[in-house]
Amino acid sequence: MSAHPSPQAAVDGSAATVSSPEGEAVTPTGGGPVWAAARAARAWLDAANGNGDAELTCRILKLTEEAGEVAGAWIGLRGQNPRKGVTHTRDDVAAELADVAFTALVAIESLGLDARAVLDRCATKVHDRLAPADRPPS
């Protein structure tokens, strides 16, 4: 048995209670497995590593590591390393991009914020910047 709780808790979208970075009990709002998994991962990391500034810094820096993996997958898809040739697929690149997105959600949750609300505000901001002719239908 591991010394730390599993990050699998509440990834089914259920409203399991987790702890905020300040140690308060929080019941995540709905929204499915993405949001529940981000909260569960944040809680798991908090339990394993704490939630101080050094840990938060590492979670934010993890985004750079994940972005590097996207770059490596793209280089592998394009066959830019002649010694290796084509080593990745578009699905590999997409999976690495998803890792970046998920890591960002965990970092947002680690700031003590609701990642879904932050992402919704960002999407609204981007949508509002689009010229009406360029805006996809709602």
PDB file of C-alpha atoms in Angstrom:
ATOM      1  CA  MET A   1       0.000   0.000   0.000  1.00  0.00           C
ATOM      2  CA  SER A   2       1.316   3.453  -0.886  1.00  0.00           C
ATOM      3  CA  ALA A   3       2.022   6.085   1.726  1.00  0.00           C
ATOM      4  CA  HIS A   4      -0.107   8.647  -0.105  1.00  0.00           C
ATOM      5  CA  PRO A   5      -3.739   8.615  -1.165  1.00  0.00           C
ATOM      6  CA  SER A   6      -4.459   7.658  -4.733  1.00  0.00           C
ATOM      7  CA  PRO A   7      -5.138  10.405  -7.279  1.00  0.00           C
ATOM      8  CA  GLN A   8      -7.972   8.210  -8.586  1.00  0.00           C
ATOM      9  CA  ALA A   9     -10.388   9.560  -5.983  1.00  0.00           C
ATOM     10  CA  ALA A  10     -13.445  11.231  -7.491  1.00  0.00           C
ATOM     11  CA  VAL A  11     -12.352  11.165 -11.127  1.00  0.00           C
ATOM     12  CA  ASP A  12     -15.820   9.943 -12.088  1.00  0.00           C
ATOM     13  CA  GLY A  13     -17.247  13.434 -11.616  1.00  0.00           C
ATOM     14  CA  SER A  14     -18.729  12.730  -8.198  1.00  0.00           C
ATOM     15  CA  ALA A  15     -18.687  15.441  -5.582  1.00  0.00           C
ATOM     16  CA  ALA A  16     -16.054  13.962  -3.297  1.00  0.00           C
ATOM     17  CA  THR A  17     -14.710  16.335  -0.680  1.00  0.00           C
ATOM     18  CA  VAL A  18     -11.053  17.342  -0.949  1.00  0.00           C
ATOM     19  CA  SER A  19      -8.980  19.877   0.966  1.00  0.00           C
ATOM     20  CA  SER A  20      -8.170  23.347  -0.287  1.00  0.00           C
ATOM     21  CA  PRO A  21      -4.534  24.556  -0.151  1.00  0.00           C
ATOM     22  CA  GLU A  22      -5.524  26.280   3.096  1.00  0.00           C
ATOM     23  CA  GLY A  23      -6.690  22.932   4.547  1.00  0.00           C
ATOM     24  CA  GLU A  24     -10.428  23.643   4.315  1.00  0.00           C
ATOM     25  CA  ALA A  25     -12.825  20.921   3.137  1.00  0.00           C
ATOM     26  CA  VAL A  26     -14.109  21.687  -0.362  1.00  0.00           C
ATOM     27  CA  THR A  27     -16.785  19.835  -2.297  1.00  0.00           C
ATOM     28  CA  PRO A  28     -15.992  20.372  -5.973  1.00  0.00           C
ATOM     29  CA  THR A  29     -18.750  21.729  -8.165  1.00  0.00           C
ATOM     30  CA  GLY A  30     -19.916  19.344 -10.907  1.00  0.00           C
ATOM     31  CA  GLY A  31     -18.568  19.229 -14.394  1.00  0.00           C
ATOM     32  CA  GLY A  32     -17.402  15.725 -15.028  1.00  0.00           C
ATOM     33  CA  PRO A  33     -14.177  13.828 -14.789  1.00  0.00           C
ATOM     34  CA  VAL A  34     -11.782  16.561 -15.968  1.00  0.00           C
ATOM     35  CA  TRP A  35     -12.569  18.949 -13.138  1.00  0.00           C
ATOM     36  CA  ALA A  36     -12.876  16.216 -10.510  1.00  0.00           C
ATOM     37  CA  ALA A  37      -9.574  14.685 -11.645  1.00  0.00           C
ATOM     38  CA  ALA A  38      -7.800  18.068 -11.460  1.00  0.00           C
ATOM     39  CA  ARG A  39      -9.062  18.562  -7.913  1.00  0.00           C
ATOM     40  CA  ALA A  40      -8.180  14.994  -6.934  1.00  0.00           C
ATOM     41  CA  ALA A  41      -4.680  15.364  -8.400  1.00  0.00           C
ATOM     42  CA  ARG A  42      -4.193  18.616  -6.491  1.00  0.00           C
ATOM     43  CA  ALA A  43      -5.327  16.973  -3.261  1.00  0.00           C
ATOM     44  CA  TRP A  44      -3.061  13.972  -3.882  1.00  0.00           C
ATOM     45  CA  LEU A  45      -0.060  16.218  -4.567  1.00  0.00           C
ATOM     46  CA  ASP A  46      -0.852  18.274  -1.455  1.00  0.00           C
ATOM     47  CA  ALA A  47      -0.919  15.105   0.652  1.00  0.00           C
ATOM     48  CA  ALA A  48       2.323  13.807  -0.877  1.00  0.00           C
ATOM     49  CA  ASN A  49       4.335  17.013  -1.150  1.00  0.00           C
ATOM     50  CA  GLY A  50       2.609  19.728   0.841  1.00  0.00           C
ATOM     51  CA  ASN A  51       1.282  22.933  -0.643  1.00  0.00           C
ATOM     52  CA  GLY A  52       3.792  25.654   0.181  1.00  0.00           C
ATOM     53  CA  ASP A  53       5.316  28.123  -2.230  1.00  0.00           C
ATOM     54  CA  ALA A  54       8.144  25.753  -3.217  1.00  0.00           C
ATOM     55  CA  GLU A  55       5.637  23.034  -4.145  1.00  0.00           C
ATOM     56  CA  LEU A  56       3.458  25.503  -6.050  1.00  0.00           C
ATOM     57  CA  THR A  57       6.538  26.669  -7.936  1.00  0.00           C
ATOM     58  CA  CYS A  58       7.273  23.070  -8.931  1.00  0.00           C
ATOM     59  CA  ARG A  59       3.700  22.566 -10.145  1.00  0.00           C
ATOM     60  CA  ILE A  60       3.911  25.685 -12.278  1.00  0.00           C
ATOM     61  CA  LEU A  61       7.342  24.706 -13.627  1.00  0.00           C
ATOM     62  CA  LYS A  62       5.902  21.286 -14.499  1.00  0.00           C
ATOM     63  CA  LEU A  63       4.079  23.086 -17.325  1.00  0.00           C
ATOM     64  CA  THR A  64       7.426  23.844 -18.965  1.00  0.00           C
ATOM     65  CA  GLU A  65       8.434  20.201 -18.731  1.00  0.00           C
ATOM     66  CA  GLU A  66       5.163  19.101 -20.301  1.00  0.00           C
ATOM     67  CA  ALA A  67       5.479  21.717 -23.064  1.00  0.00           C
ATOM     68  CA  GLY A  68       8.925  20.307 -23.853  1.00  0.00           C
ATOM     69  CA  GLU A  69       7.319  16.897 -24.310  1.00  0.00           C
ATOM     70  CA  VAL A  70       4.892  18.446 -26.827  1.00  0.00           C
ATOM     71  CA  ALA A  71       7.862  19.875 -28.726  1.00  0.00           C
ATOM     72  CA  GLY A  72       9.589  16.491 -28.697  1.00  0.00           C
ATOM     73  CA  ALA A  73       6.471  14.756 -30.001  1.00  0.00           C
ATOM     74  CA  TRP A  74       6.065  17.343 -32.775  1.00  0.00           C
ATOM     75  CA  ILE A  75       9.714  16.968 -33.768  1.00  0.00           C
ATOM     76  CA  GLY A  76       9.179  13.200 -33.776  1.00  0.00           C
ATOM     77  CA  LEU A  77       6.056  13.547 -35.923  1.00  0.00           C
ATOM     78  CA  ARG A  78       7.902  15.703 -38.443  1.00  0.00           C
ATOM     79  CA  GLY A  79      10.919  13.375 -38.502  1.00  0.00           C
ATOM     80  CA  GLN A  80      13.264  16.255 -37.783  1.00  0.00           C
ATOM     81  CA  ASN A  81      15.895  14.019 -36.188  1.00  0.00           C
ATOM     82  CA  PRO A  82      17.415  12.177 -39.179  1.00  0.00           C
ATOM     83  CA  ARG A  83      18.899   9.552 -36.896  1.00  0.00           C
ATOM     84  CA  LYS A  84      15.480   8.620 -35.481  1.00  0.00           C
ATOM     85  CA  GLY A  85      13.120   9.429 -38.333  1.00  0.00           C
ATOM     86  CA  VAL A  86       9.382   9.679 -37.678  1.00  0.00           C
ATOM     87  CA  THR A  87       8.757   8.512 -34.122  1.00  0.00           C
ATOM     88  CA  HIS A  88       5.416  10.063 -33.148  1.00  0.00           C
ATOM     89  CA  THR A  89       1.862  10.462 -34.428  1.00  0.00           C
ATOM     90  CA  ARG A  90      -0.651  13.297 -34.265  1.00  0.00           C
ATOM     91  CA  ASP A  91      -2.349  11.352 -31.491  1.00  0.00           C
ATOM     92  CA  ASP A  92       0.950  11.428 -29.555  1.00  0.00           C
ATOM     93  CA  VAL A  93       1.153  15.209 -29.999  1.00  0.00           C
ATOM     94  CA  ALA A  94      -2.481  15.598 -28.916  1.00  0.00           C
ATOM     95  CA  ALA A  95      -1.870  13.446 -25.827  1.00  0.00           C
ATOM     96  CA  GLU A  96       1.099  15.620 -24.862  1.00  0.00           C
ATOM     97  CA  LEU A  97      -0.979  18.775 -25.394  1.00  0.00           C
ATOM     98  CA  ALA A  98      -3.642  17.279 -23.130  1.00  0.00           C
ATOM     99  CA  ASP A  99      -0.946  16.698 -20.490  1.00  0.00           C
ATOM    100  CA  VAL A 100      -0.070  20.407 -20.693  1.00  0.00           C
ATOM    101  CA  ALA A 101      -3.717  21.412 -20.341  1.00  0.00           C
ATOM    102  CA  PHE A 102      -4.307  19.081 -17.407  1.00  0.00           C
ATOM    103  CA  THR A 103      -1.110  20.168 -15.667  1.00  0.00           C
ATOM    104  CA  ALA A 104      -2.287  23.779 -16.011  1.00  0.00           C
ATOM    105  CA  LEU A 105      -5.637  22.878 -14.436  1.00  0.00           C
ATOM    106  CA  VAL A 106      -3.881  21.246 -11.477  1.00  0.00           C
ATOM    107  CA  ALA A 107      -1.673  24.341 -11.084  1.00  0.00           C
ATOM    108  CA  ILE A 108      -4.750  26.593 -11.095  1.00  0.00           C
ATOM    109  CA  GLU A 109      -6.413  24.407  -8.459  1.00  0.00           C
ATOM    110  CA  SER A 110      -3.153  24.549  -6.478  1.00  0.00           C
ATOM    111  CA  LEU A 111      -3.475  28.339  -6.390  1.00  0.00           C
ATOM    112  CA  GLY A 112      -6.701  27.781  -4.450  1.00  0.00           C
ATOM    113  CA  LEU A 113      -8.888  28.689  -7.415  1.00  0.00           C
ATOM    114  CA  ASP A 114     -11.594  26.801  -9.280  1.00  0.00           C
ATOM    115  CA  ALA A 115      -9.945  25.739 -12.557  1.00  0.00           C
ATOM    116  CA  ARG A 116     -13.274  25.432 -14.338  1.00  0.00           C
ATOM    117  CA  ALA A 117     -14.275  28.998 -13.458  1.00  0.00           C
ATOM    118  CA  VAL A 118     -10.841  30.347 -14.447  1.00  0.00           C
ATOM    119  CA  LEU A 119     -10.940  28.491 -17.782  1.00  0.00           C
ATOM    120  CA  ASP A 120     -14.521  29.636 -18.439  1.00  0.00           C
ATOM    121  CA  ARG A 121     -13.459  33.277 -17.863  1.00  0.00           C
ATOM    122  CA  CYS A 122     -10.530  32.801 -20.237  1.00  0.00           C
ATOM    123  CA  ALA A 123     -12.762  31.273 -22.926  1.00  0.00           C
ATOM    124  CA  THR A 124     -15.224  34.137 -22.566  1.00  0.00           C
ATOM    125  CA  LYS A 125     -12.406  36.679 -22.890  1.00  0.00           C
ATOM    126  CA  VAL A 126     -11.104  35.018 -26.060  1.00  0.00           C
ATOM    127  CA  HIS A 127     -14.610  34.672 -27.497  1.00  0.00           C
ATOM    128  CA  ASP A 128     -15.321  38.351 -26.830  1.00  0.00           C
ATOM    129  CA  ARG A 129     -12.116  39.375 -28.634  1.00  0.00           C
ATOM    130  CA  LEU A 130     -13.172  37.677 -31.839  1.00  0.00           C
ATOM    131  CA  ALA A 131     -14.708  39.900 -34.457  1.00  0.00           C
ATOM    132  CA  PRO A 132     -18.399  39.019 -34.948  1.00  0.00           C
ATOM    133  CA  ALA A 133     -17.691  37.694 -38.469  1.00  0.00           C
ATOM    134  CA  ASP A 134     -14.989  35.388 -37.080  1.00  0.00           C
ATOM    135  CA  ARG A 135     -17.005  34.267 -34.072  1.00  0.00           C
ATOM    136  CA  PRO A 136     -18.276  30.702 -34.215  1.00  0.00           C
ATOM    137  CA  PRO A 137     -21.973  30.301 -33.530  1.00  0.00           C
ATOM    138  CA  SER A 138     -22.863  29.879 -29.854  1.00  0.00           C
TER     139      SER A 138
END
